[in-house]
Each structure stands twice: as structure tokens, then as C-alpha cells.
């Protein structure tokens, strides 16, 4: 196992463990390494100090470890709550989002709350055509680390 410090294009920094350096390279090339904060797949290994085990003469009590699954900031808590509400009150339609949203807008399907994925050009076309859509600040669960 190897631990890397990783930084996204927005400057968010986080650490993650990988089976090997080769495993990281394969996952990174496939776009499977994403920022833990914003979900961006535009990430790079960051500089980090080597881990050195040194004997300490200081007999201080060990610090309690933080719960890494808990949100680290109010922003992360708000994003987690937003994700929970969206997933609970709407249907995930995946890559069919643009088609489904357009069909509802044009009256070909009954209106219902949906969320999913759209390429940039699809999203622009929906907006230009007056289809009411908004980007969500998170990625589908299947695309997170």
C-alpha cells in the first residue's frame, strides 16, 4: 500500500491510499481518482514529506483520530445534506438526463423530479432551449472514490 497527497485543479488537497504506484497510475488514467471535496477528476500527486518513524522522548498521550467519514466543514455538511435530499426526492436517470429533461419540457413525458449526467454541450443546448436545469455540486455516487 502507498499513500499519496493529492491536489485538484481547484486547490483542494486530500490524501488517499493505493495498492501500488502502478494502481494509482491506472486509476488516474481512467479518471477514477477524483477530488474528495469537489469531485473533479483533474487531480495530480502533490508534494508530501516522507513518513519517518522516529522515537519520541515525549510521553504525551496520543491524539484521538478524526472520523474521516464525517464532513470536515460546514460546506461538506451542506453538500452531504443536499445530496441526501436530491437522491431521496428524485429519480436518477444517468446519462439519459438531457433526453428525459427535454421530453418532459416538450410534453412528451409526465413531469417528475430527475437528476443525472449531461455533457457540457448537452447542458448548454438545454439552457438555450429554455429547459429549466441547474448543475448539481456533486457527482453520482458511482463516480466517487
Short mmCIF file of N, CA and C in Angstrom, two decimals:
data_model
loop_
_atom_site.label_atom_id
_atom_site.label_comp_id
_atom_site.label_asym_id
_atom_site.label_seq_id
_atom_site.Cartn_x
_atom_site.Cartn_y
_atom_site.Cartn_z
N UNK A 1 0.85 -1.18 0.00
CA UNK A 1 0.00 0.00 0.00
C UNK A 1 0.89 1.24 0.00
N UNK A 2 0.41 2.27 -0.70
CA UNK A 2 1.14 3.53 -0.78
C UNK A 2 0.15 4.67 -0.59
N UNK A 3 0.57 5.67 0.15
CA UNK A 3 -0.29 6.82 0.43
C UNK A 3 0.23 8.02 -0.36
N UNK A 4 -0.68 8.71 -1.05
CA UNK A 4 -0.31 9.90 -1.80
C UNK A 4 -1.09 11.10 -1.28
N UNK A 5 -0.43 12.23 -1.31
CA UNK A 5 -1.10 13.51 -1.10
C UNK A 5 -1.52 13.97 -2.49
N UNK A 6 -2.78 14.33 -2.65
CA UNK A 6 -3.33 14.65 -3.97
C UNK A 6 -3.95 16.04 -3.92
N UNK A 7 -3.83 16.77 -5.03
CA UNK A 7 -4.38 18.13 -5.14
C UNK A 7 -5.16 18.21 -6.44
N UNK A 8 -6.37 18.83 -6.38
CA UNK A 8 -7.18 19.01 -7.59
C UNK A 8 -6.87 20.36 -8.21
N UNK A 9 -7.43 20.60 -9.40
CA UNK A 9 -7.19 21.86 -10.12
C UNK A 9 -7.78 23.06 -9.38
N UNK A 10 -8.70 22.84 -8.43
CA UNK A 10 -9.26 23.93 -7.64
C UNK A 10 -8.46 24.18 -6.35
N UNK A 11 -7.39 23.41 -6.14
CA UNK A 11 -6.53 23.61 -4.98
C UNK A 11 -6.91 22.80 -3.75
N UNK A 12 -7.95 21.97 -3.83
CA UNK A 12 -8.30 21.13 -2.69
C UNK A 12 -7.23 20.05 -2.53
N UNK A 13 -6.85 19.78 -1.29
CA UNK A 13 -5.84 18.77 -1.02
C UNK A 13 -6.44 17.67 -0.15
N UNK A 14 -6.04 16.42 -0.45
CA UNK A 14 -6.50 15.29 0.34
C UNK A 14 -5.49 14.17 0.18
N UNK A 15 -5.58 13.17 1.04
CA UNK A 15 -4.69 12.02 0.97
C UNK A 15 -5.52 10.79 0.69
N UNK A 16 -4.89 9.83 -0.01
CA UNK A 16 -5.58 8.58 -0.31
C UNK A 16 -4.56 7.46 -0.41
N UNK A 17 -4.99 6.26 -0.09
CA UNK A 17 -4.14 5.07 -0.16
C UNK A 17 -4.43 4.32 -1.45
N UNK A 18 -3.38 3.73 -2.03
CA UNK A 18 -3.50 2.94 -3.25
C UNK A 18 -2.71 1.65 -3.07
N UNK A 19 -3.10 0.63 -3.82
CA UNK A 19 -2.45 -0.67 -3.71
C UNK A 19 -0.98 -0.57 -4.09
N UNK A 20 -0.68 0.25 -5.10
CA UNK A 20 0.70 0.44 -5.56
C UNK A 20 0.75 1.70 -6.40
N UNK A 21 1.96 2.12 -6.77
CA UNK A 21 2.12 3.28 -7.64
C UNK A 21 1.49 2.99 -9.00
N UNK A 22 1.63 1.77 -9.48
CA UNK A 22 1.03 1.38 -10.75
C UNK A 22 -0.50 1.43 -10.67
N UNK A 23 -1.05 1.00 -9.55
CA UNK A 23 -2.50 1.04 -9.37
C UNK A 23 -3.00 2.48 -9.42
N UNK A 24 -2.27 3.39 -8.77
CA UNK A 24 -2.65 4.81 -8.83
C UNK A 24 -2.63 5.29 -10.27
N UNK A 25 -1.55 4.98 -11.00
CA UNK A 25 -1.43 5.44 -12.39
C UNK A 25 -2.59 4.94 -13.25
N UNK A 26 -2.97 3.67 -13.07
CA UNK A 26 -4.08 3.11 -13.85
C UNK A 26 -5.41 3.80 -13.50
N UNK A 27 -5.67 3.97 -12.20
CA UNK A 27 -6.91 4.62 -11.78
C UNK A 27 -6.94 6.07 -12.23
N UNK A 28 -5.82 6.76 -12.15
CA UNK A 28 -5.74 8.17 -12.56
C UNK A 28 -5.99 8.29 -14.06
N UNK A 29 -5.37 7.41 -14.86
CA UNK A 29 -5.56 7.44 -16.31
C UNK A 29 -7.01 7.17 -16.69
N UNK A 30 -7.71 6.36 -15.90
CA UNK A 30 -9.11 6.03 -16.18
C UNK A 30 -10.07 7.08 -15.63
N UNK A 31 -9.55 8.12 -14.97
CA UNK A 31 -10.41 9.17 -14.41
C UNK A 31 -11.14 8.75 -13.15
N UNK A 32 -10.63 7.72 -12.48
CA UNK A 32 -11.30 7.20 -11.29
C UNK A 32 -10.80 7.82 -9.99
N UNK A 33 -9.75 8.64 -10.06
CA UNK A 33 -9.27 9.35 -8.88
C UNK A 33 -9.87 10.74 -8.93
N UNK A 34 -10.77 11.03 -8.01
CA UNK A 34 -11.47 12.32 -8.02
C UNK A 34 -11.30 13.02 -6.68
N UNK A 35 -11.42 14.33 -6.73
CA UNK A 35 -11.28 15.16 -5.53
C UNK A 35 -12.35 14.79 -4.51
N UNK A 36 -11.92 14.64 -3.28
CA UNK A 36 -12.85 14.29 -2.21
C UNK A 36 -13.77 15.44 -1.84
N UNK A 37 -13.44 16.66 -2.26
CA UNK A 37 -14.24 17.82 -1.91
C UNK A 37 -15.19 18.19 -3.04
N UNK A 38 -14.65 18.37 -4.27
CA UNK A 38 -15.49 18.87 -5.37
C UNK A 38 -15.80 17.83 -6.44
N UNK A 39 -15.15 16.66 -6.40
CA UNK A 39 -15.45 15.62 -7.37
C UNK A 39 -14.70 15.74 -8.68
N UNK A 40 -13.84 16.72 -8.84
CA UNK A 40 -13.10 16.91 -10.09
C UNK A 40 -12.14 15.74 -10.30
N UNK A 41 -12.04 15.28 -11.55
CA UNK A 41 -11.08 14.21 -11.86
C UNK A 41 -9.76 14.78 -12.35
N UNK A 42 -9.64 16.11 -12.38
CA UNK A 42 -8.39 16.77 -12.77
C UNK A 42 -7.53 16.92 -11.53
N UNK A 43 -6.87 15.81 -11.13
CA UNK A 43 -6.07 15.77 -9.92
C UNK A 43 -4.64 15.35 -10.24
N UNK A 44 -3.72 15.74 -9.39
CA UNK A 44 -2.31 15.38 -9.53
C UNK A 44 -1.76 15.02 -8.16
N UNK A 45 -0.69 14.20 -8.16
CA UNK A 45 0.00 13.93 -6.91
C UNK A 45 0.64 15.23 -6.44
N UNK A 46 0.59 15.46 -5.16
CA UNK A 46 1.14 16.67 -4.57
C UNK A 46 2.41 16.30 -3.80
N UNK A 47 3.24 17.29 -3.53
CA UNK A 47 4.43 17.04 -2.73
C UNK A 47 4.02 16.65 -1.32
N UNK A 48 4.74 15.69 -0.78
CA UNK A 48 4.49 15.33 0.61
C UNK A 48 5.78 14.85 1.23
N UNK A 49 5.92 15.09 2.50
CA UNK A 49 7.12 14.68 3.22
C UNK A 49 7.10 13.17 3.41
N UNK A 50 8.26 12.55 3.34
CA UNK A 50 8.29 11.10 3.60
C UNK A 50 7.92 10.82 5.05
N UNK A 51 7.33 9.69 5.26
CA UNK A 51 6.93 9.30 6.61
C UNK A 51 8.12 8.64 7.30
N UNK A 52 8.55 9.23 8.39
CA UNK A 52 9.71 8.72 9.12
C UNK A 52 9.26 8.38 10.53
N UNK A 53 9.55 7.17 10.94
CA UNK A 53 9.22 6.77 12.31
C UNK A 53 10.42 7.09 13.19
N UNK A 54 10.25 8.02 14.08
CA UNK A 54 11.32 8.41 14.99
C UNK A 54 10.88 8.16 16.41
N UNK A 55 11.82 7.82 17.24
CA UNK A 55 11.49 7.63 18.65
C UNK A 55 11.28 8.97 19.30
N UNK A 56 10.26 9.04 20.08
CA UNK A 56 9.95 10.28 20.76
C UNK A 56 10.18 10.10 22.25
N UNK A 57 10.87 11.07 22.85
CA UNK A 57 11.07 11.03 24.30
C UNK A 57 9.88 11.64 25.02
N UNK A 58 9.00 12.24 24.25
CA UNK A 58 7.82 12.89 24.81
C UNK A 58 6.77 11.82 25.09
N UNK A 59 6.31 11.74 26.30
CA UNK A 59 5.33 10.72 26.67
C UNK A 59 3.90 11.27 26.65
N UNK A 60 3.61 12.16 25.72
CA UNK A 60 2.26 12.71 25.65
C UNK A 60 1.30 11.65 25.14
N UNK A 61 0.07 11.78 25.56
CA UNK A 61 -0.96 10.82 25.13
C UNK A 61 -1.23 10.99 23.64
N UNK A 62 -1.48 9.89 22.94
CA UNK A 62 -1.77 10.01 21.51
C UNK A 62 -3.06 10.79 21.28
N UNK A 63 -3.06 11.57 20.22
CA UNK A 63 -4.23 12.37 19.87
C UNK A 63 -5.31 11.45 19.29
N UNK A 64 -6.57 11.68 19.63
CA UNK A 64 -7.63 10.86 19.05
C UNK A 64 -7.72 11.12 17.55
N UNK A 65 -7.96 10.05 16.80
CA UNK A 65 -8.05 10.18 15.35
C UNK A 65 -9.41 10.72 14.97
N UNK A 66 -9.41 11.58 13.97
CA UNK A 66 -10.66 12.18 13.49
C UNK A 66 -11.45 11.15 12.70
N UNK A 67 -12.76 11.26 12.75
CA UNK A 67 -13.64 10.40 11.97
C UNK A 67 -13.61 10.89 10.52
N UNK A 68 -12.90 10.17 9.64
CA UNK A 68 -12.72 10.61 8.26
C UNK A 68 -14.00 10.54 7.44
N UNK A 69 -14.98 9.77 7.89
CA UNK A 69 -16.22 9.70 7.13
C UNK A 69 -17.16 10.86 7.46
N UNK A 70 -16.87 11.58 8.52
CA UNK A 70 -17.70 12.73 8.90
C UNK A 70 -17.28 13.95 8.08
N UNK A 71 -18.22 14.80 7.72
CA UNK A 71 -17.87 16.02 6.97
C UNK A 71 -16.90 16.88 7.78
N UNK A 72 -15.89 17.42 7.09
CA UNK A 72 -14.85 18.19 7.76
C UNK A 72 -15.23 19.65 7.94
N UNK A 73 -16.18 20.14 7.19
CA UNK A 73 -16.52 21.56 7.26
C UNK A 73 -18.03 21.74 7.09
N UNK A 74 -18.53 22.92 7.42
CA UNK A 74 -19.95 23.19 7.19
C UNK A 74 -20.33 23.05 5.71
N UNK A 75 -19.41 23.40 4.81
CA UNK A 75 -19.70 23.27 3.38
C UNK A 75 -19.90 21.81 3.00
N UNK A 76 -19.04 20.93 3.52
CA UNK A 76 -19.19 19.50 3.24
C UNK A 76 -20.49 18.97 3.84
N UNK A 77 -20.86 19.45 5.03
CA UNK A 77 -22.12 19.03 5.64
C UNK A 77 -23.30 19.45 4.77
N UNK A 78 -23.25 20.67 4.25
CA UNK A 78 -24.33 21.16 3.39
C UNK A 78 -24.41 20.36 2.10
N UNK A 79 -23.26 20.03 1.51
CA UNK A 79 -23.26 19.22 0.29
C UNK A 79 -23.82 17.82 0.55
N UNK A 80 -23.44 17.24 1.67
CA UNK A 80 -23.93 15.90 2.01
C UNK A 80 -25.45 15.92 2.19
N UNK A 81 -25.97 16.96 2.86
CA UNK A 81 -27.42 17.09 3.07
C UNK A 81 -28.13 17.32 1.74
N UNK A 82 -27.57 18.16 0.87
CA UNK A 82 -28.16 18.39 -0.44
C UNK A 82 -28.22 17.09 -1.24
N UNK A 83 -27.13 16.33 -1.25
CA UNK A 83 -27.11 15.05 -1.96
C UNK A 83 -28.20 14.13 -1.42
N UNK A 84 -28.31 14.06 -0.09
CA UNK A 84 -29.32 13.18 0.52
C UNK A 84 -30.72 13.57 0.07
N UNK A 85 -31.02 14.88 0.07
CA UNK A 85 -32.34 15.34 -0.33
C UNK A 85 -32.62 15.08 -1.80
N UNK A 86 -31.63 15.34 -2.66
CA UNK A 86 -31.81 15.11 -4.10
C UNK A 86 -32.04 13.63 -4.37
N UNK A 87 -31.22 12.77 -3.77
CA UNK A 87 -31.37 11.33 -4.00
C UNK A 87 -32.68 10.79 -3.45
N UNK A 88 -33.18 11.36 -2.35
CA UNK A 88 -34.42 10.88 -1.74
C UNK A 88 -35.66 11.35 -2.48
N UNK A 89 -35.58 12.51 -3.14
CA UNK A 89 -36.79 13.09 -3.72
C UNK A 89 -36.83 13.11 -5.24
N UNK A 90 -35.85 12.50 -5.89
CA UNK A 90 -35.86 12.50 -7.36
C UNK A 90 -35.29 11.19 -7.89
N UNK A 91 -35.47 11.00 -9.18
CA UNK A 91 -35.04 9.76 -9.84
C UNK A 91 -33.74 10.01 -10.60
N UNK A 92 -32.76 9.14 -10.39
CA UNK A 92 -31.50 9.24 -11.12
C UNK A 92 -31.69 8.60 -12.50
N UNK A 93 -31.49 9.39 -13.56
CA UNK A 93 -31.68 8.88 -14.92
C UNK A 93 -30.35 8.74 -15.67
N UNK A 94 -29.24 8.99 -14.98
CA UNK A 94 -27.92 8.78 -15.56
C UNK A 94 -27.65 9.64 -16.77
N UNK A 95 -27.06 9.02 -17.78
CA UNK A 95 -26.66 9.74 -18.99
C UNK A 95 -27.86 10.09 -19.88
N UNK A 96 -29.04 9.62 -19.53
CA UNK A 96 -30.25 9.96 -20.29
C UNK A 96 -30.86 11.28 -19.83
N UNK A 97 -30.16 12.01 -18.96
CA UNK A 97 -30.73 13.22 -18.37
C UNK A 97 -31.20 14.21 -19.42
N UNK A 98 -30.37 14.53 -20.40
CA UNK A 98 -30.73 15.55 -21.41
C UNK A 98 -31.98 15.12 -22.17
N UNK A 99 -32.03 13.86 -22.58
CA UNK A 99 -33.19 13.36 -23.33
C UNK A 99 -34.45 13.40 -22.48
N UNK A 100 -34.35 12.94 -21.22
CA UNK A 100 -35.51 12.91 -20.32
C UNK A 100 -36.00 14.33 -20.01
N UNK A 101 -35.08 15.24 -19.72
CA UNK A 101 -35.47 16.62 -19.39
C UNK A 101 -36.15 17.29 -20.58
N UNK A 102 -35.61 17.08 -21.77
CA UNK A 102 -36.19 17.67 -22.98
C UNK A 102 -37.59 17.09 -23.24
N UNK A 103 -37.75 15.77 -23.07
CA UNK A 103 -39.05 15.13 -23.30
C UNK A 103 -40.11 15.68 -22.33
N UNK A 104 -39.74 15.90 -21.08
CA UNK A 104 -40.69 16.47 -20.12
C UNK A 104 -41.01 17.92 -20.48
N UNK A 105 -40.00 18.68 -20.88
CA UNK A 105 -40.20 20.08 -21.24
C UNK A 105 -41.13 20.22 -22.44
N UNK A 106 -41.01 19.30 -23.39
CA UNK A 106 -41.82 19.35 -24.61
C UNK A 106 -43.16 18.63 -24.46
N UNK A 107 -43.46 18.11 -23.27
CA UNK A 107 -44.75 17.49 -23.01
C UNK A 107 -44.86 16.06 -23.47
N UNK A 108 -43.76 15.44 -23.87
CA UNK A 108 -43.79 14.05 -24.33
C UNK A 108 -43.84 13.07 -23.16
N UNK A 109 -43.46 13.53 -21.98
CA UNK A 109 -43.48 12.70 -20.77
C UNK A 109 -44.08 13.52 -19.63
N UNK A 110 -44.63 12.81 -18.64
CA UNK A 110 -45.12 13.49 -17.45
C UNK A 110 -43.94 14.08 -16.69
N UNK A 111 -44.18 15.22 -16.05
CA UNK A 111 -43.13 15.87 -15.26
C UNK A 111 -42.89 15.09 -13.98
N UNK A 112 -41.63 14.93 -13.64
CA UNK A 112 -41.22 14.29 -12.38
C UNK A 112 -39.81 14.81 -12.07
N UNK A 113 -39.44 14.82 -10.81
CA UNK A 113 -38.09 15.29 -10.47
C UNK A 113 -37.05 14.25 -10.88
N UNK A 114 -36.06 14.70 -11.65
CA UNK A 114 -34.99 13.81 -12.09
C UNK A 114 -33.64 14.50 -11.87
N UNK A 115 -32.61 13.68 -11.87
CA UNK A 115 -31.24 14.20 -11.89
C UNK A 115 -30.39 13.18 -12.61
N UNK A 116 -29.29 13.65 -13.16
CA UNK A 116 -28.43 12.75 -13.92
C UNK A 116 -27.22 13.47 -14.45
N UNK A 117 -26.71 12.97 -15.56
CA UNK A 117 -25.47 13.49 -16.13
C UNK A 117 -25.73 14.01 -17.53
N UNK A 118 -25.05 15.08 -17.88
CA UNK A 118 -25.12 15.64 -19.23
C UNK A 118 -23.75 16.20 -19.59
N UNK A 119 -23.36 16.04 -20.83
CA UNK A 119 -22.12 16.65 -21.30
C UNK A 119 -22.32 18.16 -21.35
N UNK A 120 -21.24 18.89 -21.41
CA UNK A 120 -21.31 20.35 -21.44
C UNK A 120 -22.14 20.87 -22.59
N UNK A 121 -21.96 20.29 -23.79
CA UNK A 121 -22.71 20.76 -24.95
C UNK A 121 -24.20 20.46 -24.80
N UNK A 122 -24.54 19.31 -24.19
CA UNK A 122 -25.95 18.98 -23.97
C UNK A 122 -26.58 19.96 -22.98
N UNK A 123 -25.86 20.28 -21.91
CA UNK A 123 -26.38 21.21 -20.90
C UNK A 123 -26.60 22.59 -21.51
N UNK A 124 -25.66 23.07 -22.31
CA UNK A 124 -25.81 24.39 -22.95
C UNK A 124 -27.02 24.41 -23.87
N UNK A 125 -27.22 23.33 -24.62
CA UNK A 125 -28.37 23.26 -25.54
C UNK A 125 -29.68 23.28 -24.75
N UNK A 126 -29.74 22.54 -23.64
CA UNK A 126 -30.94 22.55 -22.80
C UNK A 126 -31.23 23.96 -22.30
N UNK A 127 -30.22 24.64 -21.81
CA UNK A 127 -30.39 26.00 -21.28
C UNK A 127 -30.82 26.95 -22.39
N UNK A 128 -30.17 26.87 -23.55
CA UNK A 128 -30.51 27.74 -24.69
C UNK A 128 -31.93 27.50 -25.18
N UNK A 129 -32.42 26.27 -25.03
CA UNK A 129 -33.78 25.93 -25.46
C UNK A 129 -34.82 26.21 -24.38
N UNK A 130 -34.41 26.76 -23.24
CA UNK A 130 -35.35 27.13 -22.19
C UNK A 130 -35.75 26.00 -21.26
N UNK A 131 -35.04 24.87 -21.31
CA UNK A 131 -35.35 23.76 -20.41
C UNK A 131 -34.77 24.12 -19.03
N UNK A 132 -35.61 24.12 -17.98
CA UNK A 132 -35.12 24.53 -16.65
C UNK A 132 -34.24 23.45 -16.02
N UNK A 133 -32.94 23.68 -16.03
CA UNK A 133 -31.97 22.75 -15.43
C UNK A 133 -30.96 23.56 -14.61
N UNK A 134 -30.39 22.91 -13.61
CA UNK A 134 -29.31 23.52 -12.82
C UNK A 134 -28.24 22.46 -12.58
N UNK A 135 -26.98 22.88 -12.54
CA UNK A 135 -25.92 21.91 -12.23
C UNK A 135 -25.93 21.59 -10.73
N UNK A 136 -25.63 20.35 -10.41
CA UNK A 136 -25.53 19.95 -9.01
C UNK A 136 -24.05 19.95 -8.61
N UNK A 137 -23.75 20.32 -7.37
CA UNK A 137 -22.36 20.42 -6.94
C UNK A 137 -21.75 19.09 -6.48
N UNK A 138 -22.24 17.98 -7.01
CA UNK A 138 -21.68 16.69 -6.66
C UNK A 138 -21.86 15.74 -7.83
N UNK A 139 -21.13 14.64 -7.79
CA UNK A 139 -21.19 13.64 -8.84
C UNK A 139 -21.98 12.43 -8.34
N UNK A 140 -22.45 11.61 -9.27
CA UNK A 140 -23.14 10.39 -8.84
C UNK A 140 -22.23 9.55 -7.95
N UNK A 141 -22.81 8.84 -7.02
CA UNK A 141 -22.05 8.04 -6.07
C UNK A 141 -21.12 7.06 -6.76
N UNK A 142 -21.54 6.50 -7.88
CA UNK A 142 -20.71 5.52 -8.57
C UNK A 142 -19.42 6.12 -9.11
N UNK A 143 -19.32 7.46 -9.19
CA UNK A 143 -18.12 8.10 -9.71
C UNK A 143 -17.23 8.66 -8.61
N UNK A 144 -17.57 8.40 -7.36
CA UNK A 144 -16.73 8.90 -6.28
C UNK A 144 -15.78 7.81 -5.84
N UNK A 145 -14.71 8.21 -5.17
CA UNK A 145 -13.68 7.25 -4.73
C UNK A 145 -14.23 6.32 -3.69
#
